[in-house]
């Protein structure tokens, strides 16, 4: 194993984790998903506290804080380098509603600095840490999550991640001077095993493609993913029961499509899964049906179920907008874990066309002839489109100032090779996915807002050294405009 790359608890610390943004952690996403399932989420219009355990370099947390100035955002991470990076980013963007703490989870718990939280979120942490650290996380949730508060927990899961157990040992066990050399040696070994007909690659036809997808990730991501001593996929039933022991009830998935069995489970298994009475075992069966490798669970401290009238009223108030990635009105196809799912043109075409005109409330969309007052169909269609990245709920109020400050930092850093995967978007309280071209256009428009058309294309060509296709430039401008930068 790579010398000097572990902290005292066996967690890999030799390379910085790359900048990430996970939309599923953001307050509006979580509350909208919970409402769609018929539960009462925290009221994010009344102020709230949101805590991320294992915040890494703070990229996603900073986007969430900039886009939600009414919330208090707290990040905790064991790595001093991560916390230092996160604090610099927040300071440069002038984010006053964010704070970072360098602490091991057990130390954070022992110190007793546990503010009452409306949200506690963890992504890419729980199945990578030692059992005693997992117990510390659960105790933090027990003590700190308010009644009615939400816990988001993402983790590697069986059975989809199980084939990687032995491969993880081969990647992590390479004798090498640094992480890059270890990864190179590990993937070379896997290539030789696959080419030589190793049984696991034969028995699991998709494993070679899974390894190839991993190979394209950055060294920092792969090192944190596979080099930690306690990496272990978890069974959904064990996690659900562990959260139940700290008074948190499982509500559903933060991946909205997975809350709709009709489009996320193979047709032939749906009846068998419905017949499973025990909820935790039912989730395991769903994981088997999807060959699930990662779960994004939502839990609530004391399940708060809405009445039918309350549910209808909550849905009706929610306003929706179209995102830059939305397709043109027509039939749609969703690429899911169980294969392509075709969306009926009669449902999705009028919905896309109506939202292309202007943002609409659920109540307004329900008046479309396609739905004829059928709120259940509309709710599921919107959840599917939310998952696909085509629509998003709107915030009640939007403050562009903090997002623009952060986006200036993001765009400036991208020119130095430090790219963030998203721009902060105040109207949706979240981030909008941003490619390198989007960030380059954003930087130009921040400096010269009047640039447009050929003048913008010429300026971009001078900056990049080559011309950009008009369609790609138009898409980048649309992304920047949605983020309030054009």
Short mmCIF file of C-alpha atoms in Angstrom, two decimals:
data_model
loop_
_atom_site.label_atom_id
_atom_site.label_comp_id
_atom_site.label_asym_id
_atom_site.label_seq_id
_atom_site.Cartn_x
_atom_site.Cartn_y
_atom_site.Cartn_z
CA UNK A 1 0.00 0.00 0.00
CA UNK A 2 1.06 3.61 -0.55
CA UNK A 3 3.12 4.77 2.42
CA UNK A 4 2.02 7.77 4.46
CA UNK A 5 -1.36 8.13 2.75
CA UNK A 6 -3.72 7.10 5.57
CA UNK A 7 -4.94 9.08 8.53
CA UNK A 8 -5.08 7.39 11.92
CA UNK A 9 -8.52 5.92 11.26
CA UNK A 10 -7.59 4.25 7.97
CA UNK A 11 -9.16 6.87 5.70
CA UNK A 12 -7.14 7.80 2.61
CA UNK A 13 -5.68 11.30 2.78
CA UNK A 14 -2.84 11.34 0.28
CA UNK A 15 -4.62 13.35 -2.47
CA UNK A 16 -7.24 16.06 -2.29
CA UNK A 17 -10.75 15.02 -3.26
CA UNK A 18 -11.87 16.75 -6.47
CA UNK A 19 -14.52 19.45 -6.59
CA UNK A 20 -17.96 17.87 -6.68
CA UNK A 21 -21.56 19.02 -6.71
CA UNK A 22 -24.45 16.69 -5.87
CA UNK A 23 -27.84 18.29 -6.52
CA UNK A 24 -29.57 15.71 -4.32
CA UNK A 25 -28.09 17.26 -1.15
CA UNK A 26 -29.59 20.70 -1.65
CA UNK A 27 -32.48 21.84 0.59
CA UNK A 28 -35.04 22.51 -2.14
CA UNK A 29 -34.35 19.19 -3.87
CA UNK A 30 -34.77 17.28 -0.62
CA UNK A 31 -37.91 19.09 0.50
CA UNK A 32 -39.54 18.78 -2.93
CA UNK A 33 -38.78 15.06 -3.11
CA UNK A 34 -40.13 14.50 0.40
CA UNK A 35 -43.31 16.45 -0.39
CA UNK A 36 -43.82 14.44 -3.56
CA UNK A 37 -43.77 11.30 -1.41
CA UNK A 38 -46.46 12.71 0.88
CA UNK A 39 -44.38 13.78 3.88
CA UNK A 40 -43.90 17.16 5.56
CA UNK A 41 -40.34 18.48 5.15
CA UNK A 42 -38.71 21.33 7.12
CA UNK A 43 -39.91 24.78 6.10
CA UNK A 44 -36.93 26.24 4.27
CA UNK A 45 -38.65 29.62 3.88
CA UNK A 46 -38.40 30.10 7.64
CA UNK A 47 -34.62 29.71 8.03
CA UNK A 48 -32.82 26.44 8.74
CA UNK A 49 -29.48 24.81 9.56
CA UNK A 50 -27.89 22.39 7.11
CA UNK A 51 -24.83 20.30 8.03
CA UNK A 52 -22.65 18.21 5.74
CA UNK A 53 -20.51 15.55 7.39
CA UNK A 54 -17.54 14.84 5.16
CA UNK A 55 -17.76 18.02 3.09
CA UNK A 56 -14.44 17.56 1.25
CA UNK A 57 -13.09 20.77 -0.28
CA UNK A 58 -16.47 22.47 0.18
CA UNK A 59 -17.42 22.94 -3.46
CA UNK A 60 -20.96 21.57 -3.25
CA UNK A 61 -21.55 23.12 0.14
CA UNK A 62 -20.47 26.55 -1.11
CA UNK A 63 -22.86 26.35 -4.07
CA UNK A 64 -25.70 25.38 -1.73
CA UNK A 65 -24.88 28.25 0.66
CA UNK A 66 -24.59 30.84 -2.12
CA UNK A 67 -27.90 29.77 -3.65
CA UNK A 68 -29.69 29.67 -0.28
CA UNK A 69 -28.71 32.78 1.71
CA UNK A 70 -31.53 32.15 4.20
CA UNK A 71 -29.92 28.99 5.51
CA UNK A 72 -26.98 28.38 7.84
CA UNK A 73 -24.52 25.91 6.31
CA UNK A 74 -21.97 23.88 8.27
CA UNK A 75 -19.28 21.62 6.85
CA UNK A 76 -17.23 19.08 8.82
CA UNK A 77 -14.27 17.18 7.38
CA UNK A 78 -11.34 15.28 8.86
CA UNK A 79 -8.77 16.48 6.30
CA UNK A 80 -7.08 19.81 7.17
CA UNK A 81 -6.30 20.44 3.49
CA UNK A 82 -9.96 20.06 2.54
CA UNK A 83 -11.12 22.46 5.24
CA UNK A 84 -8.47 25.03 4.32
CA UNK A 85 -9.54 24.88 0.66
CA UNK A 86 -13.21 25.18 1.61
CA UNK A 87 -12.59 28.19 3.84
CA UNK A 88 -10.61 29.97 1.11
CA UNK A 89 -13.38 29.40 -1.42
CA UNK A 90 -16.08 30.71 0.92
CA UNK A 91 -13.97 33.73 1.91
CA UNK A 92 -13.21 34.65 -1.70
CA UNK A 93 -16.91 34.48 -2.53
CA UNK A 94 -17.89 36.47 0.57
CA UNK A 95 -20.26 33.78 1.84
CA UNK A 96 -21.39 34.86 5.30
CA UNK A 97 -23.77 31.94 5.97
CA UNK A 98 -21.20 29.14 5.90
CA UNK A 99 -18.68 27.70 8.35
CA UNK A 100 -16.21 24.82 8.22
CA UNK A 101 -14.81 22.66 10.99
CA UNK A 102 -11.84 20.32 10.79
CA UNK A 103 -12.72 17.31 12.94
CA UNK A 104 -13.00 13.57 13.01
CA UNK A 105 -16.65 12.60 13.48
CA UNK A 106 -15.97 10.98 16.84
CA UNK A 107 -14.09 14.08 18.00
CA UNK A 108 -16.88 16.33 16.72
CA UNK A 109 -19.33 14.26 18.71
CA UNK A 110 -17.17 14.24 21.85
CA UNK A 111 -16.67 18.01 21.69
CA UNK A 112 -20.43 18.45 21.95
CA UNK A 113 -20.59 21.25 19.37
CA UNK A 114 -23.77 19.86 17.84
CA UNK A 115 -26.16 22.59 16.71
CA UNK A 116 -29.78 21.56 16.15
CA UNK A 117 -30.01 20.81 12.43
CA UNK A 118 -32.88 20.68 9.96
CA UNK A 119 -30.71 18.75 7.49
CA UNK A 120 -27.74 16.42 7.99
CA UNK A 121 -26.26 15.12 4.75
CA UNK A 122 -23.46 12.70 3.86
CA UNK A 123 -22.38 11.73 0.37
CA UNK A 124 -19.54 9.34 -0.34
CA UNK A 125 -18.64 8.93 3.33
CA UNK A 126 -20.65 6.35 5.28
CA UNK A 127 -19.47 3.18 3.50
CA UNK A 128 -15.86 4.37 3.45
CA UNK A 129 -15.26 4.84 7.17
CA UNK A 130 -14.59 2.51 10.09
CA UNK A 131 -17.53 1.02 12.01
CA UNK A 132 -16.81 3.19 15.07
CA UNK A 133 -16.93 6.29 12.86
CA UNK A 134 -20.25 5.12 11.43
CA UNK A 135 -21.55 4.81 14.97
CA UNK A 136 -20.37 8.36 15.67
CA UNK A 137 -22.30 9.59 12.61
CA UNK A 138 -25.44 7.86 13.83
CA UNK A 139 -25.06 9.39 17.27
CA UNK A 140 -24.58 12.85 15.74
CA UNK A 141 -27.82 12.32 13.82
CA UNK A 142 -29.59 11.14 16.97
CA UNK A 143 -28.49 14.15 19.02
CA UNK A 144 -28.47 16.91 16.43
CA UNK A 145 -31.28 16.31 13.92
CA UNK A 146 -34.41 18.20 14.89
CA UNK A 147 -37.80 16.48 15.04
CA UNK A 148 -39.03 16.47 11.45
CA UNK A 149 -35.50 17.09 10.18
CA UNK A 150 -34.11 15.22 7.19
CA UNK A 151 -31.02 13.04 6.92
CA UNK A 152 -29.59 12.33 3.46
CA UNK A 153 -27.27 9.33 3.35
CA UNK A 154 -25.56 8.16 0.16
CA UNK A 155 -23.49 4.99 0.26
CA UNK A 156 -22.13 2.15 -1.86
CA UNK A 157 -24.62 -0.70 -1.79
CA UNK A 158 -25.04 -4.38 -2.53
CA UNK A 159 -25.41 -6.03 -4.92
CA UNK A 160 -24.17 -3.68 -7.64
CA UNK A 161 -20.96 -2.66 -5.86
CA UNK A 162 -20.18 -6.17 -4.60
CA UNK A 163 -18.16 -7.16 -7.72
CA UNK A 164 -15.77 -4.31 -6.92
CA UNK A 165 -14.78 -5.76 -3.52
CA UNK A 166 -11.92 -7.90 -4.85
CA UNK A 167 -11.02 -5.31 -7.47
CA UNK A 168 -10.72 -2.71 -4.71
CA UNK A 169 -8.19 -4.93 -2.96
CA UNK A 170 -6.14 -5.19 -6.15
CA UNK A 171 -6.19 -1.43 -6.72
CA UNK A 172 -5.47 -0.50 -3.10
CA UNK A 173 -2.81 -3.13 -2.53
CA UNK A 174 -0.34 -2.11 -5.22
CA UNK A 175 3.16 -1.29 -3.86
CA UNK A 176 3.85 2.15 -5.30
CA UNK A 177 5.40 5.47 -4.37
CA UNK A 178 2.25 7.49 -5.01
CA UNK A 179 -1.44 7.17 -5.82
CA UNK A 180 -1.10 7.71 -9.56
CA UNK A 181 1.48 4.93 -9.86
CA UNK A 182 -0.64 2.61 -7.73
CA UNK A 183 -3.72 3.26 -9.86
CA UNK A 184 -1.78 2.73 -13.08
CA UNK A 185 -0.40 -0.58 -11.79
CA UNK A 186 -3.79 -1.66 -10.49
CA UNK A 187 -5.69 -0.96 -13.69
CA UNK A 188 -2.92 -2.63 -15.75
CA UNK A 189 -3.34 -5.75 -13.62
CA UNK A 190 -7.12 -5.67 -14.07
CA UNK A 191 -6.65 -5.35 -17.83
CA UNK A 192 -4.42 -8.43 -17.88
CA UNK A 193 -6.90 -10.39 -15.80
CA UNK A 194 -9.81 -9.41 -18.04
CA UNK A 195 -7.87 -10.19 -21.22
CA UNK A 196 -6.80 -13.54 -19.80
CA UNK A 197 -10.37 -14.67 -19.15
CA UNK A 198 -10.57 -14.19 -15.37
CA UNK A 199 -13.76 -15.78 -14.14
CA UNK A 200 -15.25 -12.68 -12.53
CA UNK A 201 -15.04 -10.80 -15.82
CA UNK A 202 -16.58 -13.80 -17.62
CA UNK A 203 -19.40 -14.31 -15.11
CA UNK A 204 -20.21 -10.58 -14.90
CA UNK A 205 -20.23 -9.31 -18.52
CA UNK A 206 -20.65 -5.67 -17.54
CA UNK A 207 -17.67 -5.59 -15.17
CA UNK A 208 -15.12 -4.64 -17.84
CA UNK A 209 -17.24 -1.64 -18.86
CA UNK A 210 -17.60 -0.68 -15.19
CA UNK A 211 -13.81 -0.75 -14.78
CA UNK A 212 -13.39 1.34 -17.93
CA UNK A 213 -15.79 3.99 -16.60
CA UNK A 214 -13.80 4.13 -13.38
CA UNK A 215 -10.53 4.48 -15.25
CA UNK A 216 -11.73 7.77 -16.74
CA UNK A 217 -12.13 9.36 -13.28
CA UNK A 218 -9.47 11.59 -11.74
CA UNK A 219 -6.73 10.13 -9.53
CA UNK A 220 -8.06 12.09 -6.55
CA UNK A 221 -11.53 10.62 -6.95
CA UNK A 222 -10.29 7.05 -7.44
CA UNK A 223 -7.86 7.21 -4.53
CA UNK A 224 -10.56 8.35 -2.12
CA UNK A 225 -12.99 5.85 -3.63
CA UNK A 226 -10.80 2.74 -3.34
CA UNK A 227 -7.78 3.29 -1.11
CA UNK A 228 -9.49 3.68 2.25
CA UNK A 229 -9.02 0.69 4.52
CA UNK A 230 -12.73 0.39 5.42
CA UNK A 231 -14.32 0.58 1.95
CA UNK A 232 -17.33 -1.71 2.09
CA UNK A 233 -20.66 -1.78 0.23
CA UNK A 234 -23.59 -1.90 2.63
CA UNK A 235 -26.95 -3.66 2.60
CA UNK A 236 -29.91 -1.28 2.53
CA UNK A 237 -31.70 -3.27 5.22
CA UNK A 238 -28.81 -2.84 7.67
CA UNK A 239 -28.59 0.90 7.04
CA UNK A 240 -32.36 1.44 7.32
CA UNK A 241 -32.44 -0.43 10.62
CA UNK A 242 -29.42 1.48 11.94
CA UNK A 243 -31.16 4.79 11.23
CA UNK A 244 -34.38 3.50 12.77
CA UNK A 245 -32.41 2.87 15.96
CA UNK A 246 -31.68 6.63 16.16
CA UNK A 247 -35.35 7.53 15.55
CA UNK A 248 -35.02 8.21 11.82
CA UNK A 249 -37.57 6.67 9.48
CA UNK A 250 -36.80 5.81 5.86
CA UNK A 251 -38.94 7.93 3.51
CA UNK A 252 -37.58 7.13 0.06
CA UNK A 253 -34.79 7.85 -2.37
CA UNK A 254 -33.30 11.25 -3.19
CA UNK A 255 -33.14 9.85 -6.74
CA UNK A 256 -36.79 10.59 -7.62
CA UNK A 257 -37.05 7.99 -10.38
CA UNK A 258 -36.39 5.25 -7.81
CA UNK A 259 -39.55 6.23 -5.94
CA UNK A 260 -41.66 5.23 -8.96
CA UNK A 261 -41.62 1.44 -9.20
CA UNK A 262 -43.34 1.42 -12.60
CA UNK A 263 -40.34 3.02 -14.30
CA UNK A 264 -37.46 1.93 -12.05
CA UNK A 265 -38.13 -1.79 -11.60
CA UNK A 266 -38.40 -4.48 -14.29
CA UNK A 267 -42.06 -5.21 -14.95
CA UNK A 268 -41.71 -8.90 -14.12
CA UNK A 269 -40.53 -8.29 -10.54
CA UNK A 270 -42.91 -5.54 -9.47
CA UNK A 271 -45.57 -7.88 -8.13
CA UNK A 272 -43.11 -9.97 -6.14
CA UNK A 273 -41.59 -6.86 -4.57
CA UNK A 274 -45.00 -5.42 -3.67
CA UNK A 275 -45.72 -8.63 -1.77
CA UNK A 276 -42.77 -8.13 0.60
CA UNK A 277 -44.28 -6.82 3.83
CA UNK A 278 -41.12 -5.72 5.63
CA UNK A 279 -40.02 -2.30 4.24
CA UNK A 280 -36.27 -2.79 4.73
CA UNK A 281 -36.31 -6.16 2.94
CA UNK A 282 -38.41 -4.61 0.18
CA UNK A 283 -35.63 -2.10 -0.42
CA UNK A 284 -33.08 -4.93 -0.65
CA UNK A 285 -35.25 -6.63 -3.24
CA UNK A 286 -35.41 -3.37 -5.21
CA UNK A 287 -31.62 -3.15 -5.07
CA UNK A 288 -31.41 -6.69 -6.45
CA UNK A 289 -33.89 -5.78 -9.21
CA UNK A 290 -31.82 -2.73 -10.20
CA UNK A 291 -28.41 -4.23 -9.42
CA UNK A 292 -28.00 -1.09 -7.32
CA UNK A 293 -24.44 0.06 -6.61
CA UNK A 294 -25.17 3.34 -4.83
CA UNK A 295 -28.15 4.43 -2.75
CA UNK A 296 -29.25 7.95 -1.85
CA UNK A 297 -31.59 7.47 1.10
CA UNK A 298 -33.74 10.13 2.78
CA UNK A 299 -34.66 9.68 6.44
CA UNK A 300 -36.79 11.83 8.74
CA UNK A 301 -36.55 12.21 12.49
CA UNK A 302 -40.08 11.12 13.23
CA UNK A 303 -42.05 10.51 10.05
CA UNK A 304 -44.47 13.39 9.36
CA UNK A 305 -47.05 12.21 6.88
CA UNK A 306 -49.25 14.77 5.12
CA UNK A 307 -52.98 14.30 4.93
CA UNK A 308 -54.39 13.95 1.45
CA UNK A 309 -55.57 17.59 1.50
CA UNK A 310 -52.21 18.81 2.82
CA UNK A 311 -50.36 16.82 0.18
CA UNK A 312 -52.52 18.24 -2.60
CA UNK A 313 -52.02 21.79 -1.28
CA UNK A 314 -48.24 21.37 -0.96
CA UNK A 315 -47.93 20.05 -4.51
CA UNK A 316 -50.17 22.79 -5.90
CA UNK A 317 -48.02 25.58 -4.45
CA UNK A 318 -44.76 24.30 -5.93
CA UNK A 319 -43.55 26.23 -8.98
CA UNK A 320 -41.46 24.57 -11.69
CA UNK A 321 -39.09 25.83 -14.38
CA UNK A 322 -37.34 24.32 -17.36
CA UNK A 323 -33.58 23.72 -17.13
CA UNK A 324 -31.09 24.33 -19.96
CA UNK A 325 -30.69 20.59 -20.58
CA UNK A 326 -34.41 20.04 -21.27
CA UNK A 327 -35.29 18.44 -24.63
CA UNK A 328 -37.68 19.89 -27.17
CA UNK A 329 -41.34 18.97 -26.63
CA UNK A 330 -42.09 15.47 -27.87
CA UNK A 331 -41.62 11.86 -26.89
CA UNK A 332 -38.79 11.35 -24.37
CA UNK A 333 -36.51 8.47 -23.49
CA UNK A 334 -34.97 8.05 -20.05
CA UNK A 335 -31.82 5.96 -19.69
CA UNK A 336 -32.22 4.13 -16.38
CA UNK A 337 -30.45 1.33 -14.52
CA UNK A 338 -32.98 -1.15 -15.92
CA UNK A 339 -32.57 0.13 -19.49
CA UNK A 340 -34.30 2.80 -21.59
CA UNK A 341 -37.76 3.92 -20.45
CA UNK A 342 -39.93 5.71 -23.00
CA UNK A 343 -42.07 8.58 -21.76
CA UNK A 344 -45.45 9.01 -23.40
CA UNK A 345 -45.51 11.96 -25.80
CA UNK A 346 -49.08 12.74 -24.73
CA UNK A 347 -47.81 13.41 -21.20
CA UNK A 348 -44.36 14.93 -21.67
CA UNK A 349 -44.80 17.01 -24.84
CA UNK A 350 -47.44 19.40 -23.40
CA UNK A 351 -45.56 19.60 -20.11
CA UNK A 352 -42.29 20.58 -21.80
CA UNK A 353 -44.09 23.02 -24.12
CA UNK A 354 -45.92 24.73 -21.26
CA UNK A 355 -42.77 25.15 -19.15
CA UNK A 356 -40.87 26.44 -22.20
CA UNK A 357 -43.28 29.41 -22.23
CA UNK A 358 -42.69 30.33 -18.57
CA UNK A 359 -42.36 28.73 -15.11
CA UNK A 360 -45.65 27.29 -13.89
CA UNK A 361 -47.10 26.10 -10.63
CA UNK A 362 -48.23 22.52 -10.20
CA UNK A 363 -51.80 23.82 -10.05
CA UNK A 364 -51.38 25.60 -13.41
CA UNK A 365 -49.85 22.50 -15.03
CA UNK A 366 -52.69 20.39 -13.70
CA UNK A 367 -55.05 22.40 -15.90
CA UNK A 368 -53.37 21.07 -19.07
CA UNK A 369 -55.73 18.70 -20.95
CA UNK A 370 -53.07 15.98 -20.78
CA UNK A 371 -53.64 15.63 -17.04
CA UNK A 372 -57.36 16.32 -16.69
CA UNK A 373 -56.96 16.95 -12.99
CA UNK A 374 -54.88 13.76 -12.51
CA UNK A 375 -52.34 15.02 -10.00
CA UNK A 376 -50.74 11.60 -9.54
CA UNK A 377 -49.65 11.39 -13.19
CA UNK A 378 -48.37 14.98 -13.14
CA UNK A 379 -46.47 14.42 -9.90
CA UNK A 380 -44.72 11.35 -11.30
CA UNK A 381 -43.94 13.07 -14.61
CA UNK A 382 -42.34 16.02 -12.83
CA UNK A 383 -40.31 13.70 -10.60
CA UNK A 384 -39.05 11.83 -13.64
CA UNK A 385 -38.08 15.10 -15.33
CA UNK A 386 -36.44 16.35 -12.14
CA UNK A 387 -34.29 13.21 -12.06
CA UNK A 388 -33.45 13.62 -15.77
CA UNK A 389 -32.20 17.18 -15.19
CA UNK A 390 -34.91 18.81 -17.32
CA UNK A 391 -36.94 20.68 -14.70
CA UNK A 392 -36.46 22.00 -11.20
CA UNK A 393 -38.64 23.62 -8.56
CA UNK A 394 -38.21 27.36 -8.04
CA UNK A 395 -37.33 29.05 -4.78
CA UNK A 396 -39.87 31.37 -3.23
CA UNK A 397 -37.28 34.17 -3.33
CA UNK A 398 -33.93 34.37 -5.09
CA UNK A 399 -30.89 36.45 -4.14
CA UNK A 400 -28.49 36.65 -7.10
CA UNK A 401 -25.70 38.53 -5.32
CA UNK A 402 -24.05 35.62 -3.47
CA UNK A 403 -24.33 33.32 -6.49
CA UNK A 404 -22.69 35.90 -8.75
CA UNK A 405 -19.81 36.35 -6.31
CA UNK A 406 -19.23 32.62 -6.13
CA UNK A 407 -19.60 32.17 -9.89
CA UNK A 408 -16.91 34.81 -10.45
CA UNK A 409 -14.55 32.74 -8.34
CA UNK A 410 -15.57 29.54 -10.11
CA UNK A 411 -15.02 31.06 -13.56
CA UNK A 412 -11.67 32.60 -12.57
CA UNK A 413 -10.42 29.32 -11.10
CA UNK A 414 -11.45 27.43 -14.24
CA UNK A 415 -8.99 29.53 -16.26
CA UNK A 416 -6.28 28.22 -13.93
CA UNK A 417 -7.35 24.62 -14.45
CA UNK A 418 -9.34 24.28 -11.22
CA UNK A 419 -12.74 23.46 -12.64
CA UNK A 420 -15.98 23.19 -10.70
CA UNK A 421 -18.74 21.02 -12.17
CA UNK A 422 -21.53 23.57 -11.65
CA UNK A 423 -22.48 27.22 -11.40
CA UNK A 424 -24.61 28.47 -8.52
CA UNK A 425 -28.19 29.27 -9.58
CA UNK A 426 -30.22 31.38 -7.15
CA UNK A 427 -33.62 30.79 -8.73
CA UNK A 428 -33.48 27.04 -8.00
CA UNK A 429 -31.44 27.17 -4.78
CA UNK A 430 -28.95 24.80 -6.34
CA UNK A 431 -26.37 24.54 -9.08
CA UNK A 432 -26.65 24.10 -12.82
CA UNK A 433 -24.18 21.66 -14.44
CA UNK A 434 -21.33 23.53 -16.12
CA UNK A 435 -18.81 22.21 -18.65
CA UNK A 436 -15.44 23.87 -19.28
CA UNK A 437 -16.96 25.78 -22.22
CA UNK A 438 -19.76 27.10 -19.97
CA UNK A 439 -17.18 28.36 -17.48
CA UNK A 440 -15.15 30.05 -20.23
CA UNK A 441 -18.25 31.83 -21.53
CA UNK A 442 -19.21 32.76 -17.98
CA UNK A 443 -15.83 34.39 -17.43
CA UNK A 444 -16.16 36.44 -20.62
CA UNK A 445 -19.68 37.60 -19.82
CA UNK A 446 -18.72 38.56 -16.28
CA UNK A 447 -16.00 40.83 -17.66
CA UNK A 448 -18.01 42.12 -20.63
CA UNK A 449 -21.78 41.62 -20.19
CA UNK A 450 -22.49 43.33 -23.50
CA UNK A 451 -20.81 40.56 -25.54
CA UNK A 452 -23.20 38.66 -27.78
CA UNK A 453 -23.39 36.98 -31.15
CA UNK A 454 -20.27 37.22 -33.32
CA UNK A 455 -18.48 39.46 -30.81
CA UNK A 456 -18.84 36.79 -28.12
CA UNK A 457 -17.79 34.03 -30.55
CA UNK A 458 -14.68 36.02 -31.55
CA UNK A 459 -13.72 36.73 -27.96
CA UNK A 460 -14.16 33.08 -27.07
CA UNK A 461 -12.05 32.00 -30.03
CA UNK A 462 -9.25 34.33 -28.93
CA UNK A 463 -9.44 32.90 -25.41
CA UNK A 464 -9.55 29.23 -26.44
CA UNK A 465 -7.42 29.40 -29.57
CA UNK A 466 -10.07 27.73 -31.73
CA UNK A 467 -13.59 28.36 -32.96
CA UNK A 468 -16.61 26.93 -31.14
CA UNK A 469 -19.61 25.47 -32.91
CA UNK A 470 -22.55 27.92 -32.79
CA UNK A 471 -24.88 25.34 -31.21
CA UNK A 472 -22.39 24.66 -28.40
CA UNK A 473 -21.89 28.36 -27.81
CA UNK A 474 -25.66 28.95 -27.70
CA UNK A 475 -26.03 26.16 -25.12
CA UNK A 476 -23.23 27.66 -23.01
CA UNK A 477 -24.87 31.09 -23.09
CA UNK A 478 -28.16 29.52 -22.04
CA UNK A 479 -26.44 27.86 -19.06
CA UNK A 480 -24.81 31.16 -18.05
CA UNK A 481 -28.11 33.01 -18.43
CA UNK A 482 -29.86 30.48 -16.21
CA UNK A 483 -27.17 31.00 -13.58
CA UNK A 484 -27.77 34.75 -13.76
CA UNK A 485 -24.51 35.48 -15.58
CA UNK A 486 -25.88 36.62 -18.93
#
